[in-house]
Coordinates of C-alpha atoms and ligand atoms in Angstrom, one line a residue:
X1 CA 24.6 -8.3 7.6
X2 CA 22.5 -4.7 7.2
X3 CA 19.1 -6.6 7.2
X4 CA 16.2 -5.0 4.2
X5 CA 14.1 -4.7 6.9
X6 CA 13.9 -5.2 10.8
X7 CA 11.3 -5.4 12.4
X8 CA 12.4 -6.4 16.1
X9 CA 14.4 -3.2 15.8
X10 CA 11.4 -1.2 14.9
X11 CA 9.4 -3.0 17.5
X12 CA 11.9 -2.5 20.3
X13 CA 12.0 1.2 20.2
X14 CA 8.4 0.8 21.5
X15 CA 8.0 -2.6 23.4
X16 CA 7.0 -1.1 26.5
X17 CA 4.4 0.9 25.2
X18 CA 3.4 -1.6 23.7
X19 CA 3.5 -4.5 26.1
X20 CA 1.1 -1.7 28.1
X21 CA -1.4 -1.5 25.5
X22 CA -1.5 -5.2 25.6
X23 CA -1.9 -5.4 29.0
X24 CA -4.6 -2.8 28.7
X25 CA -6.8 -5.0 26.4
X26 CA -6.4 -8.3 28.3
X27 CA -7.9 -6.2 31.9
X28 CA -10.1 -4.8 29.7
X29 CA -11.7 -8.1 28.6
X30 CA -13.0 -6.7 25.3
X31 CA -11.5 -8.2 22.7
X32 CA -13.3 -7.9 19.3
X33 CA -16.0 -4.6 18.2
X34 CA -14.8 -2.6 21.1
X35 CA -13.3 0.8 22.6
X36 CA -9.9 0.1 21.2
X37 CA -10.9 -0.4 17.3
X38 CA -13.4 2.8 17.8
X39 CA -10.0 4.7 19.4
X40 CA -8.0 3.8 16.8
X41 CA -10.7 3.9 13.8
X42 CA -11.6 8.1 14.9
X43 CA -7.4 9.0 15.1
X44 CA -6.4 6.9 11.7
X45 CA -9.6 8.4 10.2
X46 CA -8.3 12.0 11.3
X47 CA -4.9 11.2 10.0
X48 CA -6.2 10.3 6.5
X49 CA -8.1 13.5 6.5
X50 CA -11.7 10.4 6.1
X51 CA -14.9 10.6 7.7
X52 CA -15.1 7.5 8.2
X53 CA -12.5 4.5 9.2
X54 CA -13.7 1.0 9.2
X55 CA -10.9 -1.6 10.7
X56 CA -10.4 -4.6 8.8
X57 CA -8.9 -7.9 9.1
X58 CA -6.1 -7.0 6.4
X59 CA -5.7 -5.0 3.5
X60 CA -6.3 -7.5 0.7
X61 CA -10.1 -7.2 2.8
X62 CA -10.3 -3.6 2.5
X63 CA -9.6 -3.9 -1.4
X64 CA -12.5 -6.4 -2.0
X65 CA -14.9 -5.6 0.7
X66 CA -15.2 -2.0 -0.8
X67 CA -15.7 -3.6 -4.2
X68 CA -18.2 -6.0 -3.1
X69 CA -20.0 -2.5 -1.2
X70 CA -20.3 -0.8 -4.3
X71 CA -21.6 -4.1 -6.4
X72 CA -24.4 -4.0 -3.7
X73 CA -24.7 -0.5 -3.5
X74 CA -25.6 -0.7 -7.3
X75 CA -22.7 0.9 -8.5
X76 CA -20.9 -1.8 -10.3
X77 CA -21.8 -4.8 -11.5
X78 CA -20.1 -8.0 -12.9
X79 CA -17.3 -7.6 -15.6
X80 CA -17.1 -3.7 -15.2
X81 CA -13.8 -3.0 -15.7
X82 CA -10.9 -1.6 -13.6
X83 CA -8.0 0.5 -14.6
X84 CA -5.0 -0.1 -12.9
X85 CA -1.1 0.2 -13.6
X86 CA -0.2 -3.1 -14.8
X87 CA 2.9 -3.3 -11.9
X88 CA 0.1 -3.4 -9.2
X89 CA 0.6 -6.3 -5.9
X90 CA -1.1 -9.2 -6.9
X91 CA -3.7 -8.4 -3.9
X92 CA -4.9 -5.4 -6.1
X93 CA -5.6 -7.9 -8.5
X94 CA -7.1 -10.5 -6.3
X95 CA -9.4 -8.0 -4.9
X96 CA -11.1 -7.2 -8.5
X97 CA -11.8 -10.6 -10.3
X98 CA -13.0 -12.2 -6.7
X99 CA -15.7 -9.4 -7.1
X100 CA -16.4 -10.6 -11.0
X101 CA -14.4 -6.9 -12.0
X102 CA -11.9 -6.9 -14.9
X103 CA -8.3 -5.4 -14.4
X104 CA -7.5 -3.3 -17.3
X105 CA -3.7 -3.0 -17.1
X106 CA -2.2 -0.1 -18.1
X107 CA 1.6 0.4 -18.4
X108 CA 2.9 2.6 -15.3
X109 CA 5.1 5.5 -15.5
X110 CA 9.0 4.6 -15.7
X111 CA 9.7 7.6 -13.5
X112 CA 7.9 6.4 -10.6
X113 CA 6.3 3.6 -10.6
X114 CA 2.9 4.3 -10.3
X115 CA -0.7 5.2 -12.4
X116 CA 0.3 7.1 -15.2
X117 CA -2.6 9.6 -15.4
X118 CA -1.5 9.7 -19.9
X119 CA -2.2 6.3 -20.3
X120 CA -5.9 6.3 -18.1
X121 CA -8.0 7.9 -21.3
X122 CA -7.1 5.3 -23.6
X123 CA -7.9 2.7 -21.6
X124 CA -11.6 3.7 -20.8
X125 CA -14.2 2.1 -22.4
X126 CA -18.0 2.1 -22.1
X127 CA -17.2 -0.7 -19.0
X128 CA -15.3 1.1 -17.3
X129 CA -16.3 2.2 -13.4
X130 CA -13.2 2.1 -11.5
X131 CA -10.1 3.8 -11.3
X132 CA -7.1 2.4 -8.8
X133 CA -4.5 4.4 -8.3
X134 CA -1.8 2.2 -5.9
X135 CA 0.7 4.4 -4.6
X136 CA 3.4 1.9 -4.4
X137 CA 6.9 2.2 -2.6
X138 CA 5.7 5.2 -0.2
X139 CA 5.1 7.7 -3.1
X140 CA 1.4 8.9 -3.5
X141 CA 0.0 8.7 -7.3
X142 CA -0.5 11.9 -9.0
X143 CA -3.7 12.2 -7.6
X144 CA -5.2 15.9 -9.1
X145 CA -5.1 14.8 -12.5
X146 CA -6.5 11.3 -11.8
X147 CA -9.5 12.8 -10.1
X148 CA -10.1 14.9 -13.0
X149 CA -9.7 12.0 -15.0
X150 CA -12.4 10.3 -12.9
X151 CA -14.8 13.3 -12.6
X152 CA -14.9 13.8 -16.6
X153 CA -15.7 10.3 -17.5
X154 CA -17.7 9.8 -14.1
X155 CA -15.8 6.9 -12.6
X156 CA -14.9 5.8 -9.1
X157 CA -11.7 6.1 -7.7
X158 CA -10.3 3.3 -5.3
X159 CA -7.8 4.4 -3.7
X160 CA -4.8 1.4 -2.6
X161 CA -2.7 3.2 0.5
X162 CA -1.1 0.3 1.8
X163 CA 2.3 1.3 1.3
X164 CA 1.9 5.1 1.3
X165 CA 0.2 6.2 4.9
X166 CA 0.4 9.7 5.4
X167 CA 1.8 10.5 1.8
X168 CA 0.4 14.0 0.9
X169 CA 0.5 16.1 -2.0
X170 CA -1.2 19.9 -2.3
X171 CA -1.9 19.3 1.4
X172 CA -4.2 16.2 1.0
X173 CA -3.1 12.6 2.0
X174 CA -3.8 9.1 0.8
X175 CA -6.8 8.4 1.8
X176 CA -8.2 11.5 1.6
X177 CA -8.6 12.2 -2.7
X178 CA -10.6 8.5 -4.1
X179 CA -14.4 7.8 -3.5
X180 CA -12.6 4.7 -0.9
X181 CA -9.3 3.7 -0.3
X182 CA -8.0 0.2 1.4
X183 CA -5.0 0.2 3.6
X184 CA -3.1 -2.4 4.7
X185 CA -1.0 -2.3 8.8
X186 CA 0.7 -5.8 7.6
X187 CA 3.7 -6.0 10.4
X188 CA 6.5 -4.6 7.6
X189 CA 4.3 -1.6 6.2
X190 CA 5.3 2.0 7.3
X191 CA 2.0 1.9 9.8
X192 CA 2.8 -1.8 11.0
X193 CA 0.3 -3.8 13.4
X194 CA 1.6 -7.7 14.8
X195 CA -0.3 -9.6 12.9
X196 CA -2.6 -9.2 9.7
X197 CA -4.9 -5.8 10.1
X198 CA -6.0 -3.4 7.3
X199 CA -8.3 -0.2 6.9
X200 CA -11.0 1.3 4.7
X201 CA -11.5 5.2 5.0
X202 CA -14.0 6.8 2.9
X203 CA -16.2 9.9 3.1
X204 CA -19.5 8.2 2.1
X205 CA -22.0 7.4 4.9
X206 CA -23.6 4.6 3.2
X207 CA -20.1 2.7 2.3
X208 CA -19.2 3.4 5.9
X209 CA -22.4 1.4 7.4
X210 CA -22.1 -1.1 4.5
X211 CA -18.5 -2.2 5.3
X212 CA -19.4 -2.0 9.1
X213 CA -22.1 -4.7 8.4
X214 CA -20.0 -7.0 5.3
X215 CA -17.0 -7.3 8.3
X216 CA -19.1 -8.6 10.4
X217 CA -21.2 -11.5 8.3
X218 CA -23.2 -9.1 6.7
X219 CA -25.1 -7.9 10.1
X220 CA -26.1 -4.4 11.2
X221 CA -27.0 -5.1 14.4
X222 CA -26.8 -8.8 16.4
X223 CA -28.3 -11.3 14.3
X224 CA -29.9 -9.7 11.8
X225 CA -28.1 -10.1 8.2
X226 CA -28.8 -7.8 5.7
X227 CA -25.7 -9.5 3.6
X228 CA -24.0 -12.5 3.3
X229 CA -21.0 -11.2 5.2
X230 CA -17.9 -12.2 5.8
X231 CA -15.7 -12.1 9.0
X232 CA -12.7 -9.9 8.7
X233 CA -12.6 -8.0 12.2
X234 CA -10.0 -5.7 13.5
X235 CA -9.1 -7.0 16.7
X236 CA -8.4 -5.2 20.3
X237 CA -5.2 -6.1 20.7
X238 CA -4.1 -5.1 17.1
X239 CA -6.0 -2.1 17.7
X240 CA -4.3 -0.9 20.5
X241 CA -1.0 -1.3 19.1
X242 CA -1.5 0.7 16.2
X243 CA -2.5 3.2 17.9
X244 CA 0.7 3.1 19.8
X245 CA 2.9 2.8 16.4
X246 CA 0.4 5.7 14.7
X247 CA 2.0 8.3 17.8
X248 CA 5.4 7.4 16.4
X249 CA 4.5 7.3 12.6
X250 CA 5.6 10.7 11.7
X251 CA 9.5 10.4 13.5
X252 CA 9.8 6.8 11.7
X253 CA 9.0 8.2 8.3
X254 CA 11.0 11.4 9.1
X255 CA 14.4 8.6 9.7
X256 CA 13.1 7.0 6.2
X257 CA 13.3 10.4 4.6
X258 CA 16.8 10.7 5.9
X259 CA 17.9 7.5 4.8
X260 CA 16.2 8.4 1.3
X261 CA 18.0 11.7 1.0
X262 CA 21.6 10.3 1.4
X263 CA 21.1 7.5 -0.4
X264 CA 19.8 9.9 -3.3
X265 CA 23.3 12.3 -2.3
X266 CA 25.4 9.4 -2.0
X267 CA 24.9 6.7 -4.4
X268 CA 26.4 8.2 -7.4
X269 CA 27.1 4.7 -9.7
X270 CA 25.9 5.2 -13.0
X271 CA 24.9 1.8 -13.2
X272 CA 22.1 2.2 -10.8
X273 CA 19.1 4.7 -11.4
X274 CA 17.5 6.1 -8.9
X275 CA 14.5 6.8 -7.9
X276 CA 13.0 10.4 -8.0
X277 CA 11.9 12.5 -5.1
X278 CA 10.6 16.1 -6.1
X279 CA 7.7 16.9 -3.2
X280 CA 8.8 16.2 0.1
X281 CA 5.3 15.4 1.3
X282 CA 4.6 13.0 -1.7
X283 CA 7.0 10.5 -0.7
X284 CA 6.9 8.5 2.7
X285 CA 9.4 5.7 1.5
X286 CA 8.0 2.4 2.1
X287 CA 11.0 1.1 -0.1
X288 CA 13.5 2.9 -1.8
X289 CA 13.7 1.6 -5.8
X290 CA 16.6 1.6 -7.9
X291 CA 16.9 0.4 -11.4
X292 CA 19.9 -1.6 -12.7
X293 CA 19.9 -3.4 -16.2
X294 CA 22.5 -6.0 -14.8
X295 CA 20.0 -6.4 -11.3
X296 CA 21.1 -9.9 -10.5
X297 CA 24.7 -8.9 -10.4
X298 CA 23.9 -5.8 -8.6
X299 CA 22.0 -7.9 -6.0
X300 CA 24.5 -10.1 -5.7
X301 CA 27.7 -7.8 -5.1
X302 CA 25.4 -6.4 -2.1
X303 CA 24.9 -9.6 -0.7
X304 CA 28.6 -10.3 -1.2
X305 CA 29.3 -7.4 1.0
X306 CA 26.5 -8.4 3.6
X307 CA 24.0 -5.8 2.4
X308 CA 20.1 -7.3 2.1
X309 CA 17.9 -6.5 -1.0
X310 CA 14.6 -7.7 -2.0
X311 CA 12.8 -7.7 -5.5
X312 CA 9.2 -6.1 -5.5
X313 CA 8.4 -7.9 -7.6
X314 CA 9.7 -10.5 -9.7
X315 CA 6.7 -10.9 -12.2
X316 CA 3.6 -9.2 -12.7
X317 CA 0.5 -10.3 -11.4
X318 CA -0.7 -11.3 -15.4
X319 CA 1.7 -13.2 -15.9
X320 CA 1.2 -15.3 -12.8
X321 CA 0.1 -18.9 -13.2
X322 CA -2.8 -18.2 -11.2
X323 CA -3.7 -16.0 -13.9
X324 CA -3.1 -18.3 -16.8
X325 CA -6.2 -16.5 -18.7
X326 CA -4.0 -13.2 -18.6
X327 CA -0.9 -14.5 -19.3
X328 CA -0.8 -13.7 -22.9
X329 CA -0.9 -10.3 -22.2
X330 CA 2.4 -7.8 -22.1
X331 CA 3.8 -4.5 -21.8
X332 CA 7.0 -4.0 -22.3
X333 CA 8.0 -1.2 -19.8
X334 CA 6.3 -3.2 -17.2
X335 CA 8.5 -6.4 -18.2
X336 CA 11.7 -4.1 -18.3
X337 CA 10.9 -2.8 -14.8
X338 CA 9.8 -5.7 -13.7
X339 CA 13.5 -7.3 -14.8
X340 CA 15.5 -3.8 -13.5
X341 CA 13.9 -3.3 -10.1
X342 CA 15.5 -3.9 -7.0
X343 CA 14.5 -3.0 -3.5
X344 CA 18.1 -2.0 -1.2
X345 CA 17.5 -1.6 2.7
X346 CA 15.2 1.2 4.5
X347 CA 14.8 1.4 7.4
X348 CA 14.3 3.6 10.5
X349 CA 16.4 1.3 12.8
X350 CA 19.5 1.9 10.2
X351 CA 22.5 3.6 12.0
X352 CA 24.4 6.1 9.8
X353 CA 27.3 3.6 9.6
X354 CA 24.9 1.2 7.9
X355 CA 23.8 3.9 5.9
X356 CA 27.1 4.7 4.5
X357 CA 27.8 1.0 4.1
X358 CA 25.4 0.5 1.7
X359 CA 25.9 3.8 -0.5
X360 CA 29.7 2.5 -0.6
X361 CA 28.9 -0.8 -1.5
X362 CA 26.3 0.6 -4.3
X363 CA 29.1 2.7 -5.8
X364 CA 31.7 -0.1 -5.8
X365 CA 29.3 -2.2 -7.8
X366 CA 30.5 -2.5 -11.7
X367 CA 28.3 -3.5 -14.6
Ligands
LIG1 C1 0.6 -5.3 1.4 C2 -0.3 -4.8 0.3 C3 -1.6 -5.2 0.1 C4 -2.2 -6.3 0.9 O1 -2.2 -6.2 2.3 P1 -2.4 -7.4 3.3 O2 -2.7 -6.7 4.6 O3 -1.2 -8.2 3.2 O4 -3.6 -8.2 2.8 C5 -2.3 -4.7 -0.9 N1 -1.8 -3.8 -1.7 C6 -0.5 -3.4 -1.6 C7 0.0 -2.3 -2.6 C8 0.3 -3.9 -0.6 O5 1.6 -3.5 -0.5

């Protein structure tokens, strides 16, 4: 069986590194708030081309504590509205309407996946405060014309970089265009802790010390609460071990980038469409895409032949029940990539065998 993802593989490259770094924070005897997180925080800060990195207990945190930062910050208030592509993770979504916010859904671009910059000016209204751009699949968003976007009609950008570390385009990488942008080092992401963490980078001093205190029950310093904060701390141990995995982020992405470009040679069925790759830099491959109008039977003549695959995702977040209000809405290329979509295996533990398997299984598949 060639597995979608795995992640004891991935792990096992590393494991003594990493049992060290674990070691390290046990002796230590710090284990929340200290020299690990501020380690980790400067070099993932640096790496995002951010003044600031504030660690976070996961990524569906960074996307709702940044929100809640600008609500006290003044910025936005309750049922201001927020453009995003209407194929967005459900956390995106989560992350707005806990904070009062209304998604705007937009459809995304069929090309790849993400914001379509087009469809942003009809979608703004007079509520409008927030743009969020989520690179999705390891492909950054077309971020120049989104930030013009944004700087003509005066909006915020939010930035969601959970599945596109280190994508770049013009020389600038997520993290590094929006007002803030949330990250998230969930254990199968390309920058992948042990356990639940997640990131906020921004530029702005006062968003910086605003997060610092909301992580930690609202408190600038011990015991005195300026907010009504909640606890979502990234921990020492987690801490050390992404710092660990960041040192090796650049040579995993470089054997997804490899994977990527034979699969994009080799798969050659005119059944399945791929998905595009024109700037090197833009494109980290969290997951490699294809679109198949008979999915189901694509997905399962690959399991057939032992090959995983994975649906990201199945149904959009409106038409989720725990969006009943929502579920009215539609958009019709959404729905249609929402039925063609299918997710084949990446990963920088593949061998080239297991590479090949999969293209040959891909072009024996027949509609
Ligand atoms: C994984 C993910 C999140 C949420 O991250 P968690 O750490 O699981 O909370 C948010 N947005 C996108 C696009 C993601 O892929």
């Amino acid at each position: 069986m060639i597995q979608f993802l795995s992640l004891k593989k991935i792990n096992a490259k590393y494991a003594d590194e990493l049992k060290a770094a674990c070691a390290r924070v046990i002796d230590s005897g710090y284990f929340i708030l200290g020299p690990e997180l501020q380690r980790f925080e400067q070099a993932f800060a640096s790496f995002s081309q951010a003044k600031h990195c504030i660690g976070l207990g996961n990524g569906l945190d960074a996307l709702t504590l940044i929100l809640r930062a600008w609500k006290l910050q003044g910025k936005i208030k309750d049922g201001d509205e927020v453009i995003i592509q209407a194929n967005a993770y459900i956390a995106c979504v989560l992350a707005i309407t806990e904070n009062n916010l209304v998604p705007v859904f937009v459809e995304p671009d069929a090309n790849n996946f993400n914001l379509d910059p087009a469809k942003i000016r009809t979608a703004i209204t007079e509520k409008t405060r927030v743009i969020m751009p989520v690179h999705l699949y390891g492909r950054l968003c077309e971020m120049p014309e989104i930030m013009a976007i944004a700087a003509e009609a005066n909006l915020l950008v939010l930035e969601d970089a959970s599945q596109s570390h280190g994508a770049t385009l013009q020389g600038k990488p997520a993290g590094s265009w929006g007002d803030a942008t949330g990250f998230s080092f969930y254990p199968s992401k390309n920058l992948g802790a042990l356990a639940d963490a997640g990131a906020a980078v921004t530029n702005d001093d006062e968003l910086d010390k605003a997060l610092r205190a909301l992580r930690n029950y609202g408190s600038f310093e011990r015991y005195n609460n300026l907010y009504q904060g909640v606890n979502s701390r990234l921990g020492e141990m987690q801490a050390a071990i992404l710092s660990v995995k960041l040192n090796h982020f650049w040579s995993e992405v470089e054997c997804r980038r490899e994977v990527a470009a034979r699969y994009l040679a080799g798969i050659t069925n005119p059944a399945i469409k791929l998905p595009q790759w024109e700037v090197r830099e833009q494109h980290t491959w969290h997951l490699f895409v294809v679109r198949c109008s008979q999915r189901e039977a694509l997905q399962a003549h690959l399991a057939n032949h032992g090959v995983e695959s994975i649906i990201h995702y199945p149904k959009p977040p409106y038409k989720q029940q725990a969006y009943e209000k929502m579920n009215h809405l539609s958009f019709a290329l959404n729905e249609q990539l929402h039925r063609e979509v299918l997710s084949i295996p990446i990963d920088p533990s593949m061998t080239d065998e297991d590479v090949e398997t999969v293209i040959e299984v891909c072009n024996s598949f027949s509609a």
